[in-house]
Amino acid sequence: MTNFPKSLFVASLMIAGMNMANAQEKTKPEQTEFYTPVPPVVTTKEATLTAPSDAVILFDGKDLSKWVMTNDRTQPAAWTVANNVFTINKKSGNIETKQAFNNYQLHIEWQVPANIQGKGQGRGNSGLFLASIGKGDDGYELQILDSYKNDTYTNGQAASIYKQLVPLANPTRKPGEWQAYDIIWTAPTFNADQSVKTPARVTVLFNGVLVQNNAELKGPTQYIGDPAYRKAHGPSPIKLQSHGDPSLPLSFRNIWVREL
Ligand code: MG
């Protein structure tokens, strides 16, 4: 760098940085949506799994006392509880657990209304954020979607890690039937300088079928552009998504977690 003025060097670095920023702005959501190969369809019978004795019960059919609003954690979760299940209130926004978790085993059951309408991402879209690391949709999203005979990009169908990891199979049951996720989440760890030390890993059974096998995440879910670990975080709440699609809201039941 002997004959290269420092100011020019800094200027060229700045221009390179601006070009990268421009490239990021021009990236389209479609550039990270994939359609092949399509995970094979697998059928299973509806079943439930009761909580083990050492589990933390996050929803027992009675109330949402373990949950708060994501955008204002001082506010109680404003979703609707009735008939031992709770249903998304699309006007209110995402909800998340009061308690923060690091590594855990989680069970959750979800149901798409039998009379669901819409297609693709606009048909029964919700999501389970394995760690909520900010307001809105920040975090690592295990997609919840009606993927029964409903085509979309495969890294956006049910049990995908949204825009990152395609599920190994598609065991989605018909709308109106209950679906179950059993998840083992290993949170990422970070170095003192915020860089990632060990990436997050996830194993998911969807209706008892292995769909994510100790899979490594590239970072939190990112709708546009490539995911990456951009900031360190510690134990985090578990979040459920109130998605803005116009279709009918989903319901949930029997949620429990075991810290590991
Ligand atoms: Mg979603």
PDB file of C-alpha atoms and ligand atoms in Angstrom:
ATOM      1  CA  MET A   1       0.000   0.000   0.000  1.00  0.00           C
ATOM      2  CA  THR A   2       3.127   2.239  -0.087  1.00  0.00           C
ATOM      3  CA  ASN A   3       2.135   4.422  -3.080  1.00  0.00           C
ATOM      4  CA  PHE A   4      -1.587   4.398  -2.358  1.00  0.00           C
ATOM      5  CA  PRO A   5      -2.790   7.467  -0.413  1.00  0.00           C
ATOM      6  CA  LYS A   6      -4.661   6.491   2.737  1.00  0.00           C
ATOM      7  CA  SER A   7      -7.569   8.815   1.939  1.00  0.00           C
ATOM      8  CA  LEU A   8      -8.049   7.134  -1.459  1.00  0.00           C
ATOM      9  CA  PHE A   9      -7.923   3.736   0.193  1.00  0.00           C
ATOM     10  CA  VAL A  10     -10.597   4.773   2.725  1.00  0.00           C
ATOM     11  CA  ALA A  11     -12.724   6.283  -0.082  1.00  0.00           C
ATOM     12  CA  SER A  12     -12.531   3.089  -2.136  1.00  0.00           C
ATOM     13  CA  LEU A  13     -13.530   1.077   0.936  1.00  0.00           C
ATOM     14  CA  MET A  14     -16.530   3.378   1.423  1.00  0.00           C
ATOM     15  CA  ILE A  15     -17.559   2.977  -2.244  1.00  0.00           C
ATOM     16  CA  ALA A  16     -17.247  -0.804  -1.929  1.00  0.00           C
ATOM     17  CA  GLY A  17     -19.436  -0.615   1.174  1.00  0.00           C
ATOM     18  CA  MET A  18     -22.038   1.505  -0.638  1.00  0.00           C
ATOM     19  CA  ASN A  19     -22.075  -0.935  -3.559  1.00  0.00           C
ATOM     20  CA  MET A  20     -22.695  -3.777  -1.142  1.00  0.00           C
ATOM     21  CA  ALA A  21     -25.522  -1.797   0.473  1.00  0.00           C
ATOM     22  CA  ASN A  22     -27.023  -1.111  -2.979  1.00  0.00           C
ATOM     23  CA  ALA A  23     -26.775  -4.786  -3.917  1.00  0.00           C
ATOM     24  CA  GLN A  24     -28.570  -5.663  -0.672  1.00  0.00           C
ATOM     25  CA  GLU A  25     -31.355  -3.167  -1.440  1.00  0.00           C
ATOM     26  CA  LYS A  26     -31.841  -4.580  -4.949  1.00  0.00           C
ATOM     27  CA  THR A  27     -32.100  -8.171  -3.725  1.00  0.00           C
ATOM     28  CA  LYS A  28     -35.632  -9.515  -4.167  1.00  0.00           C
ATOM     29  CA  PRO A  29     -37.472 -11.952  -1.829  1.00  0.00           C
ATOM     30  CA  GLU A  30     -37.835 -14.418  -4.759  1.00  0.00           C
ATOM     31  CA  GLN A  31     -34.048 -14.836  -4.969  1.00  0.00           C
ATOM     32  CA  THR A  32     -34.027 -16.925  -1.794  1.00  0.00           C
ATOM     33  CA  GLU A  33     -37.163 -19.006  -2.532  1.00  0.00           C
ATOM     34  CA  PHE A  34     -36.621 -22.537  -3.901  1.00  0.00           C
ATOM     35  CA  TYR A  35     -39.159 -24.908  -5.506  1.00  0.00           C
ATOM     36  CA  THR A  36     -37.236 -28.144  -6.038  1.00  0.00           C
ATOM     37  CA  PRO A  37     -36.697 -30.804  -4.897  1.00  0.00           C
ATOM     38  CA  VAL A  38     -40.149 -31.177  -3.320  1.00  0.00           C
ATOM     39  CA  PRO A  39     -40.201 -33.041   0.060  1.00  0.00           C
ATOM     40  CA  PRO A  40     -42.128 -36.350  -0.201  1.00  0.00           C
ATOM     41  CA  VAL A  41     -45.672 -36.455   1.224  1.00  0.00           C
ATOM     42  CA  VAL A  42     -46.040 -38.787   4.251  1.00  0.00           C
ATOM     43  CA  THR A  43     -49.321 -39.603   6.035  1.00  0.00           C
ATOM     44  CA  THR A  44     -49.788 -40.181   9.786  1.00  0.00           C
ATOM     45  CA  LYS A  45     -52.710 -40.482  12.219  1.00  0.00           C
ATOM     46  CA  GLU A  46     -53.652 -37.693  14.606  1.00  0.00           C
ATOM     47  CA  ALA A  47     -52.275 -38.104  18.131  1.00  0.00           C
ATOM     48  CA  THR A  48     -51.371 -35.980  21.118  1.00  0.00           C
ATOM     49  CA  LEU A  49     -48.460 -36.219  23.529  1.00  0.00           C
ATOM     50  CA  THR A  50     -48.993 -35.289  27.172  1.00  0.00           C
ATOM     51  CA  ALA A  51     -46.382 -33.292  29.048  1.00  0.00           C
ATOM     52  CA  PRO A  52     -43.664 -35.154  30.993  1.00  0.00           C
ATOM     53  CA  SER A  53     -43.463 -34.431  34.726  1.00  0.00           C
ATOM     54  CA  ASP A  54     -40.494 -32.059  34.428  1.00  0.00           C
ATOM     55  CA  ALA A  55     -41.915 -29.888  31.639  1.00  0.00           C
ATOM     56  CA  VAL A  56     -42.785 -26.193  31.926  1.00  0.00           C
ATOM     57  CA  ILE A  57     -46.393 -25.930  30.738  1.00  0.00           C
ATOM     58  CA  LEU A  58     -46.730 -22.958  28.397  1.00  0.00           C
ATOM     59  CA  PHE A  59     -50.423 -23.517  27.660  1.00  0.00           C
ATOM     60  CA  ASP A  60     -52.671 -25.857  29.588  1.00  0.00           C
ATOM     61  CA  GLY A  61     -55.962 -25.028  27.880  1.00  0.00           C
ATOM     62  CA  LYS A  62     -57.011 -22.379  30.406  1.00  0.00           C
ATOM     63  CA  ASP A  63     -55.211 -19.091  29.879  1.00  0.00           C
ATOM     64  CA  LEU A  64     -52.261 -17.278  28.270  1.00  0.00           C
ATOM     65  CA  SER A  65     -50.681 -16.232  31.568  1.00  0.00           C
ATOM     66  CA  LYS A  66     -47.254 -17.482  30.391  1.00  0.00           C
ATOM     67  CA  TRP A  67     -47.358 -15.200  27.318  1.00  0.00           C
ATOM     68  CA  VAL A  68     -47.103 -11.462  26.552  1.00  0.00           C
ATOM     69  CA  MET A  69     -47.321  -9.248  23.478  1.00  0.00           C
ATOM     70  CA  THR A  70     -44.015  -9.127  21.560  1.00  0.00           C
ATOM     71  CA  ASN A  71     -44.193  -5.438  20.728  1.00  0.00           C
ATOM     72  CA  ASP A  72     -44.938  -4.444  24.321  1.00  0.00           C
ATOM     73  CA  ARG A  73     -43.935  -7.083  26.831  1.00  0.00           C
ATOM     74  CA  THR A  74     -45.804  -5.257  29.600  1.00  0.00           C
ATOM     75  CA  GLN A  75     -49.080  -6.201  27.883  1.00  0.00           C
ATOM     76  CA  PRO A  76     -50.829  -9.578  28.349  1.00  0.00           C
ATOM     77  CA  ALA A  77     -51.190 -11.774  25.270  1.00  0.00           C
ATOM     78  CA  ALA A  78     -54.362 -10.627  23.505  1.00  0.00           C
ATOM     79  CA  TRP A  79     -55.127 -13.819  21.587  1.00  0.00           C
ATOM     80  CA  THR A  80     -58.413 -15.644  22.141  1.00  0.00           C
ATOM     81  CA  VAL A  81     -58.764 -18.599  24.522  1.00  0.00           C
ATOM     82  CA  ALA A  82     -61.837 -20.832  24.136  1.00  0.00           C
ATOM     83  CA  ASN A  83     -62.632 -24.555  24.331  1.00  0.00           C
ATOM     84  CA  ASN A  84     -59.164 -25.439  25.679  1.00  0.00           C
ATOM     85  CA  VAL A  85     -57.332 -23.944  22.676  1.00  0.00           C
ATOM     86  CA  PHE A  86     -56.208 -20.447  21.758  1.00  0.00           C
ATOM     87  CA  THR A  87     -56.530 -18.689  18.441  1.00  0.00           C
ATOM     88  CA  ILE A  88     -54.485 -15.947  16.802  1.00  0.00           C
ATOM     89  CA  ASN A  89     -55.925 -12.463  17.055  1.00  0.00           C
ATOM     90  CA  LYS A  90     -54.624 -11.006  13.802  1.00  0.00           C
ATOM     91  CA  LYS A  91     -55.240  -7.439  14.908  1.00  0.00           C
ATOM     92  CA  SER A  92     -53.036  -7.704  17.984  1.00  0.00           C
ATOM     93  CA  GLY A  93     -49.637  -8.921  16.699  1.00  0.00           C
ATOM     94  CA  ASN A  94     -47.165 -11.600  17.768  1.00  0.00           C
ATOM     95  CA  ILE A  95     -47.045 -13.108  21.248  1.00  0.00           C
ATOM     96  CA  GLU A  96     -44.089 -14.609  23.091  1.00  0.00           C
ATOM     97  CA  THR A  97     -43.296 -16.353  26.342  1.00  0.00           C
ATOM     98  CA  LYS A  98     -42.580 -14.374  29.490  1.00  0.00           C
ATOM     99  CA  GLN A  99     -39.771 -16.777  30.237  1.00  0.00           C
ATOM    100  CA  ALA A 100     -36.535 -16.851  28.203  1.00  0.00           C
ATOM    101  CA  PHE A 101     -34.996 -20.159  27.169  1.00  0.00           C
ATOM    102  CA  ASN A 102     -31.656 -21.329  25.886  1.00  0.00           C
ATOM    103  CA  ASN A 103     -31.546 -24.997  24.811  1.00  0.00           C
ATOM    104  CA  TYR A 104     -34.795 -26.902  25.044  1.00  0.00           C
ATOM    105  CA  GLN A 105     -37.217 -29.610  23.916  1.00  0.00           C
ATOM    106  CA  LEU A 106     -40.610 -28.191  22.921  1.00  0.00           C
ATOM    107  CA  HIS A 107     -43.970 -29.707  22.036  1.00  0.00           C
ATOM    108  CA  ILE A 108     -46.685 -27.642  20.330  1.00  0.00           C
ATOM    109  CA  GLU A 109     -49.892 -28.531  18.492  1.00  0.00           C
ATOM    110  CA  TRP A 110     -51.515 -26.319  15.862  1.00  0.00           C
ATOM    111  CA  GLN A 111     -54.630 -26.446  13.723  1.00  0.00           C
ATOM    112  CA  VAL A 112     -55.567 -24.810  10.451  1.00  0.00           C
ATOM    113  CA  PRO A 113     -59.335 -24.099  10.192  1.00  0.00           C
ATOM    114  CA  ALA A 114     -61.148 -26.719   8.093  1.00  0.00           C
ATOM    115  CA  ASN A 115     -62.595 -23.975   5.885  1.00  0.00           C
ATOM    116  CA  ILE A 116     -59.261 -22.243   5.211  1.00  0.00           C
ATOM    117  CA  GLN A 117     -59.017 -20.236   1.982  1.00  0.00           C
ATOM    118  CA  GLY A 118     -56.085 -18.792   0.075  1.00  0.00           C
ATOM    119  CA  LYS A 119     -52.942 -20.262  -1.438  1.00  0.00           C
ATOM    120  CA  GLY A 120     -49.194 -20.407  -1.003  1.00  0.00           C
ATOM    121  CA  GLN A 121     -47.910 -18.266   1.850  1.00  0.00           C
ATOM    122  CA  GLY A 122     -51.383 -16.723   2.136  1.00  0.00           C
ATOM    123  CA  ARG A 123     -53.023 -19.890   3.488  1.00  0.00           C
ATOM    124  CA  GLY A 124     -52.800 -20.442   7.239  1.00  0.00           C
ATOM    125  CA  ASN A 125     -49.474 -18.704   7.753  1.00  0.00           C
ATOM    126  CA  SER A 126     -48.073 -18.470  11.260  1.00  0.00           C
ATOM    127  CA  GLY A 127     -44.701 -19.415  12.683  1.00  0.00           C
ATOM    128  CA  LEU A 128     -42.860 -20.512  15.772  1.00  0.00           C
ATOM    129  CA  PHE A 129     -39.816 -18.386  16.468  1.00  0.00           C
ATOM    130  CA  LEU A 130     -37.422 -20.695  18.280  1.00  0.00           C
ATOM    131  CA  ALA A 131     -35.748 -17.655  19.789  1.00  0.00           C
ATOM    132  CA  SER A 132     -37.352 -14.227  19.616  1.00  0.00           C
ATOM    133  CA  ILE A 133     -34.480 -11.768  19.384  1.00  0.00           C
ATOM    134  CA  GLY A 134     -36.359  -8.535  18.808  1.00  0.00           C
ATOM    135  CA  LYS A 135     -39.735  -7.023  18.108  1.00  0.00           C
ATOM    136  CA  GLY A 136     -41.821  -8.045  15.103  1.00  0.00           C
ATOM    137  CA  ASP A 137     -40.575 -11.125  13.249  1.00  0.00           C
ATOM    138  CA  ASP A 138     -36.961 -11.047  14.448  1.00  0.00           C
ATOM    139  CA  GLY A 139     -35.687 -14.514  15.323  1.00  0.00           C
ATOM    140  CA  TYR A 140     -35.407 -18.048  13.973  1.00  0.00           C
ATOM    141  CA  GLU A 141     -38.718 -19.050  12.363  1.00  0.00           C
ATOM    142  CA  LEU A 142     -39.901 -22.630  12.145  1.00  0.00           C
ATOM    143  CA  GLN A 143     -42.641 -22.093   9.576  1.00  0.00           C
ATOM    144  CA  ILE A 144     -46.254 -22.941  10.352  1.00  0.00           C
ATOM    145  CA  LEU A 145     -48.419 -23.038   7.217  1.00  0.00           C
ATOM    146  CA  ASP A 146     -51.183 -25.106   5.668  1.00  0.00           C
ATOM    147  CA  SER A 147     -48.922 -27.281   3.500  1.00  0.00           C
ATOM    148  CA  TYR A 148     -51.600 -29.897   2.736  1.00  0.00           C
ATOM    149  CA  LYS A 149     -51.790 -29.812  -1.067  1.00  0.00           C
ATOM    150  CA  ASN A 150     -50.695 -26.188  -0.996  1.00  0.00           C
ATOM    151  CA  ASP A 151     -47.636 -25.483  -3.105  1.00  0.00           C
ATOM    152  CA  THR A 152     -45.180 -22.771  -2.205  1.00  0.00           C
ATOM    153  CA  TYR A 153     -41.424 -22.471  -2.201  1.00  0.00           C
ATOM    154  CA  THR A 154     -40.114 -25.531  -0.380  1.00  0.00           C
ATOM    155  CA  ASN A 155     -37.961 -23.515   2.001  1.00  0.00           C
ATOM    156  CA  GLY A 156     -41.163 -21.735   3.053  1.00  0.00           C
ATOM    157  CA  GLN A 157     -43.506 -24.706   3.564  1.00  0.00           C
ATOM    158  CA  ALA A 158     -44.531 -26.074   6.975  1.00  0.00           C
ATOM    159  CA  ALA A 159     -41.555 -27.230   9.082  1.00  0.00           C
ATOM    160  CA  SER A 160     -39.041 -25.339   6.996  1.00  0.00           C
ATOM    161  CA  ILE A 161     -36.682 -23.048   8.815  1.00  0.00           C
ATOM    162  CA  TYR A 162     -38.055 -20.168   6.829  1.00  0.00           C
ATOM    163  CA  LYS A 163     -35.930 -19.306   3.786  1.00  0.00           C
ATOM    164  CA  GLN A 164     -33.116 -21.596   4.982  1.00  0.00           C
ATOM    165  CA  LEU A 165     -33.860 -25.272   5.544  1.00  0.00           C
ATOM    166  CA  VAL A 166     -36.269 -27.399   3.503  1.00  0.00           C
ATOM    167  CA  PRO A 167     -38.038 -30.120   5.565  1.00  0.00           C
ATOM    168  CA  LEU A 168     -37.075 -33.721   4.773  1.00  0.00           C
ATOM    169  CA  ALA A 169     -40.736 -34.724   4.273  1.00  0.00           C
ATOM    170  CA  ASN A 170     -44.241 -33.272   4.190  1.00  0.00           C
ATOM    171  CA  PRO A 171     -46.488 -35.005   6.770  1.00  0.00           C
ATOM    172  CA  THR A 172     -49.001 -32.115   6.934  1.00  0.00           C
ATOM    173  CA  ARG A 173     -52.522 -33.307   7.755  1.00  0.00           C
ATOM    174  CA  LYS A 174     -55.716 -31.895   6.285  1.00  0.00           C
ATOM    175  CA  PRO A 175     -57.010 -28.534   7.505  1.00  0.00           C
ATOM    176  CA  GLY A 176     -59.185 -29.082  10.583  1.00  0.00           C
ATOM    177  CA  GLU A 177     -56.912 -31.822  11.953  1.00  0.00           C
ATOM    178  CA  TRP A 178     -54.348 -31.151  14.682  1.00  0.00           C
ATOM    179  CA  GLN A 179     -50.653 -31.053  13.760  1.00  0.00           C
ATOM    180  CA  ALA A 180     -47.735 -31.447  16.176  1.00  0.00           C
ATOM    181  CA  TYR A 181     -44.151 -30.233  16.262  1.00  0.00           C
ATOM    182  CA  ASP A 182     -41.608 -31.777  18.618  1.00  0.00           C
ATOM    183  CA  ILE A 183     -38.476 -29.690  18.563  1.00  0.00           C
ATOM    184  CA  ILE A 184     -34.982 -29.894  20.012  1.00  0.00           C
ATOM    185  CA  TRP A 185     -33.369 -26.464  19.873  1.00  0.00           C
ATOM    186  CA  THR A 186     -29.698 -25.777  20.488  1.00  0.00           C
ATOM    187  CA  ALA A 187     -29.177 -22.041  20.721  1.00  0.00           C
ATOM    188  CA  PRO A 188     -26.197 -20.394  19.038  1.00  0.00           C
ATOM    189  CA  THR A 189     -23.284 -19.218  21.168  1.00  0.00           C
ATOM    190  CA  PHE A 190     -21.252 -16.094  20.564  1.00  0.00           C
ATOM    191  CA  ASN A 191     -17.740 -14.806  21.117  1.00  0.00           C
ATOM    192  CA  ALA A 192     -16.975 -11.679  23.146  1.00  0.00           C
ATOM    193  CA  ASP A 193     -16.805  -9.627  19.901  1.00  0.00           C
ATOM    194  CA  GLN A 194     -20.425 -10.694  18.992  1.00  0.00           C
ATOM    195  CA  SER A 195     -19.252 -13.079  16.241  1.00  0.00           C
ATOM    196  CA  VAL A 196     -20.862 -16.515  16.222  1.00  0.00           C
ATOM    197  CA  LYS A 197     -18.971 -19.223  18.108  1.00  0.00           C
ATOM    198  CA  THR A 198     -21.293 -22.181  17.477  1.00  0.00           C
ATOM    199  CA  PRO A 199     -24.327 -21.846  15.165  1.00  0.00           C
ATOM    200  CA  ALA A 200     -27.850 -22.793  16.208  1.00  0.00           C
ATOM    201  CA  ARG A 201     -29.029 -26.347  15.550  1.00  0.00           C
ATOM    202  CA  VAL A 202     -32.510 -27.780  15.331  1.00  0.00           C
ATOM    203  CA  THR A 203     -34.179 -31.166  15.192  1.00  0.00           C
ATOM    204  CA  VAL A 204     -37.912 -31.266  14.373  1.00  0.00           C
ATOM    205  CA  LEU A 205     -40.431 -34.091  14.329  1.00  0.00           C
ATOM    206  CA  PHE A 206     -43.585 -33.046  12.451  1.00  0.00           C
ATOM    207  CA  ASN A 207     -46.514 -35.312  13.294  1.00  0.00           C
ATOM    208  CA  GLY A 208     -43.876 -37.797  14.492  1.00  0.00           C
ATOM    209  CA  VAL A 209     -41.872 -37.680  11.247  1.00  0.00           C
ATOM    210  CA  LEU A 210     -38.280 -36.420  11.259  1.00  0.00           C
ATOM    211  CA  VAL A 211     -38.186 -33.283   9.118  1.00  0.00           C
ATOM    212  CA  GLN A 212     -35.113 -31.415  10.445  1.00  0.00           C
ATOM    213  CA  ASN A 213     -32.203 -33.567  11.607  1.00  0.00           C
ATOM    214  CA  ASN A 214     -29.823 -31.623  13.841  1.00  0.00           C
ATOM    215  CA  ALA A 215     -29.702 -29.050  11.067  1.00  0.00           C
ATOM    216  CA  GLU A 216     -27.428 -26.024  11.301  1.00  0.00           C
ATOM    217  CA  LEU A 217     -28.876 -22.533  10.906  1.00  0.00           C
ATOM    218  CA  LYS A 218     -27.015 -19.811   9.009  1.00  0.00           C
ATOM    219  CA  GLY A 219     -28.510 -17.145  11.254  1.00  0.00           C
ATOM    220  CA  PRO A 220     -31.890 -15.687  12.159  1.00  0.00           C
ATOM    221  CA  THR A 221     -34.647 -15.775   9.536  1.00  0.00           C
ATOM    222  CA  GLN A 222     -34.275 -13.143   6.883  1.00  0.00           C
ATOM    223  CA  TYR A 223     -37.084 -12.398   4.395  1.00  0.00           C
ATOM    224  CA  ILE A 224     -34.860 -10.643   1.869  1.00  0.00           C
ATOM    225  CA  GLY A 225     -31.245 -11.575   1.255  1.00  0.00           C
ATOM    226  CA  ASP A 226     -28.962 -14.073   2.936  1.00  0.00           C
ATOM    227  CA  PRO A 227     -29.200 -14.933   6.618  1.00  0.00           C
ATOM    228  CA  ALA A 228     -26.201 -14.390   8.888  1.00  0.00           C
ATOM    229  CA  TYR A 229     -25.469 -14.037  12.582  1.00  0.00           C
ATOM    230  CA  ARG A 230     -25.332 -10.281  13.004  1.00  0.00           C
ATOM    231  CA  LYS A 231     -25.694  -9.771  16.746  1.00  0.00           C
ATOM    232  CA  ALA A 232     -25.083 -11.841  19.822  1.00  0.00           C
ATOM    233  CA  HIS A 233     -27.968 -12.792  22.079  1.00  0.00           C
ATOM    234  CA  GLY A 234     -28.566 -14.881  25.152  1.00  0.00           C
ATOM    235  CA  PRO A 235     -31.601 -16.883  26.308  1.00  0.00           C
ATOM    236  CA  SER A 236     -34.687 -15.646  24.454  1.00  0.00           C
ATOM    237  CA  PRO A 237     -38.483 -15.976  24.532  1.00  0.00           C
ATOM    238  CA  ILE A 238     -40.348 -18.376  22.234  1.00  0.00           C
ATOM    239  CA  LYS A 239     -42.627 -16.455  19.872  1.00  0.00           C
ATOM    240  CA  LEU A 240     -45.753 -17.200  17.841  1.00  0.00           C
ATOM    241  CA  GLN A 241     -46.476 -15.267  14.669  1.00  0.00           C
ATOM    242  CA  SER A 242     -49.617 -13.344  13.825  1.00  0.00           C
ATOM    243  CA  HIS A 243     -49.025 -13.211  10.073  1.00  0.00           C
ATOM    244  CA  GLY A 244     -50.671 -10.553   7.948  1.00  0.00           C
ATOM    245  CA  ASP A 245     -52.117 -12.934   5.349  1.00  0.00           C
ATOM    246  CA  PRO A 246     -55.906 -12.573   4.893  1.00  0.00           C
ATOM    247  CA  SER A 247     -56.806 -16.220   5.605  1.00  0.00           C
ATOM    248  CA  LEU A 248     -58.528 -17.470   8.761  1.00  0.00           C
ATOM    249  CA  PRO A 249     -56.430 -17.568  11.964  1.00  0.00           C
ATOM    250  CA  LEU A 250     -54.841 -20.770  13.313  1.00  0.00           C
ATOM    251  CA  SER A 251     -55.335 -22.290  16.759  1.00  0.00           C
ATOM    252  CA  PHE A 252     -52.871 -23.872  19.223  1.00  0.00           C
ATOM    253  CA  ARG A 253     -53.003 -26.279  22.163  1.00  0.00           C
ATOM    254  CA  ASN A 254     -50.827 -28.444  24.416  1.00  0.00           C
ATOM    255  CA  ILE A 255     -47.582 -26.444  24.531  1.00  0.00           C
ATOM    256  CA  TRP A 256     -44.817 -27.490  26.878  1.00  0.00           C
ATOM    257  CA  VAL A 257     -41.072 -27.124  27.095  1.00  0.00           C
ATOM    258  CA  ARG A 258     -38.204 -28.906  28.838  1.00  0.00           C
ATOM    259  CA  GLU A 259     -35.032 -26.924  29.338  1.00  0.00           C
ATOM    260  CA  LEU A 260     -31.880 -28.842  28.490  1.00  0.00           C
TER     261      LEU A 260
HETATM  262 MG    MG B   1     -44.755 -17.627   8.970  1.00  0.00          MG
END
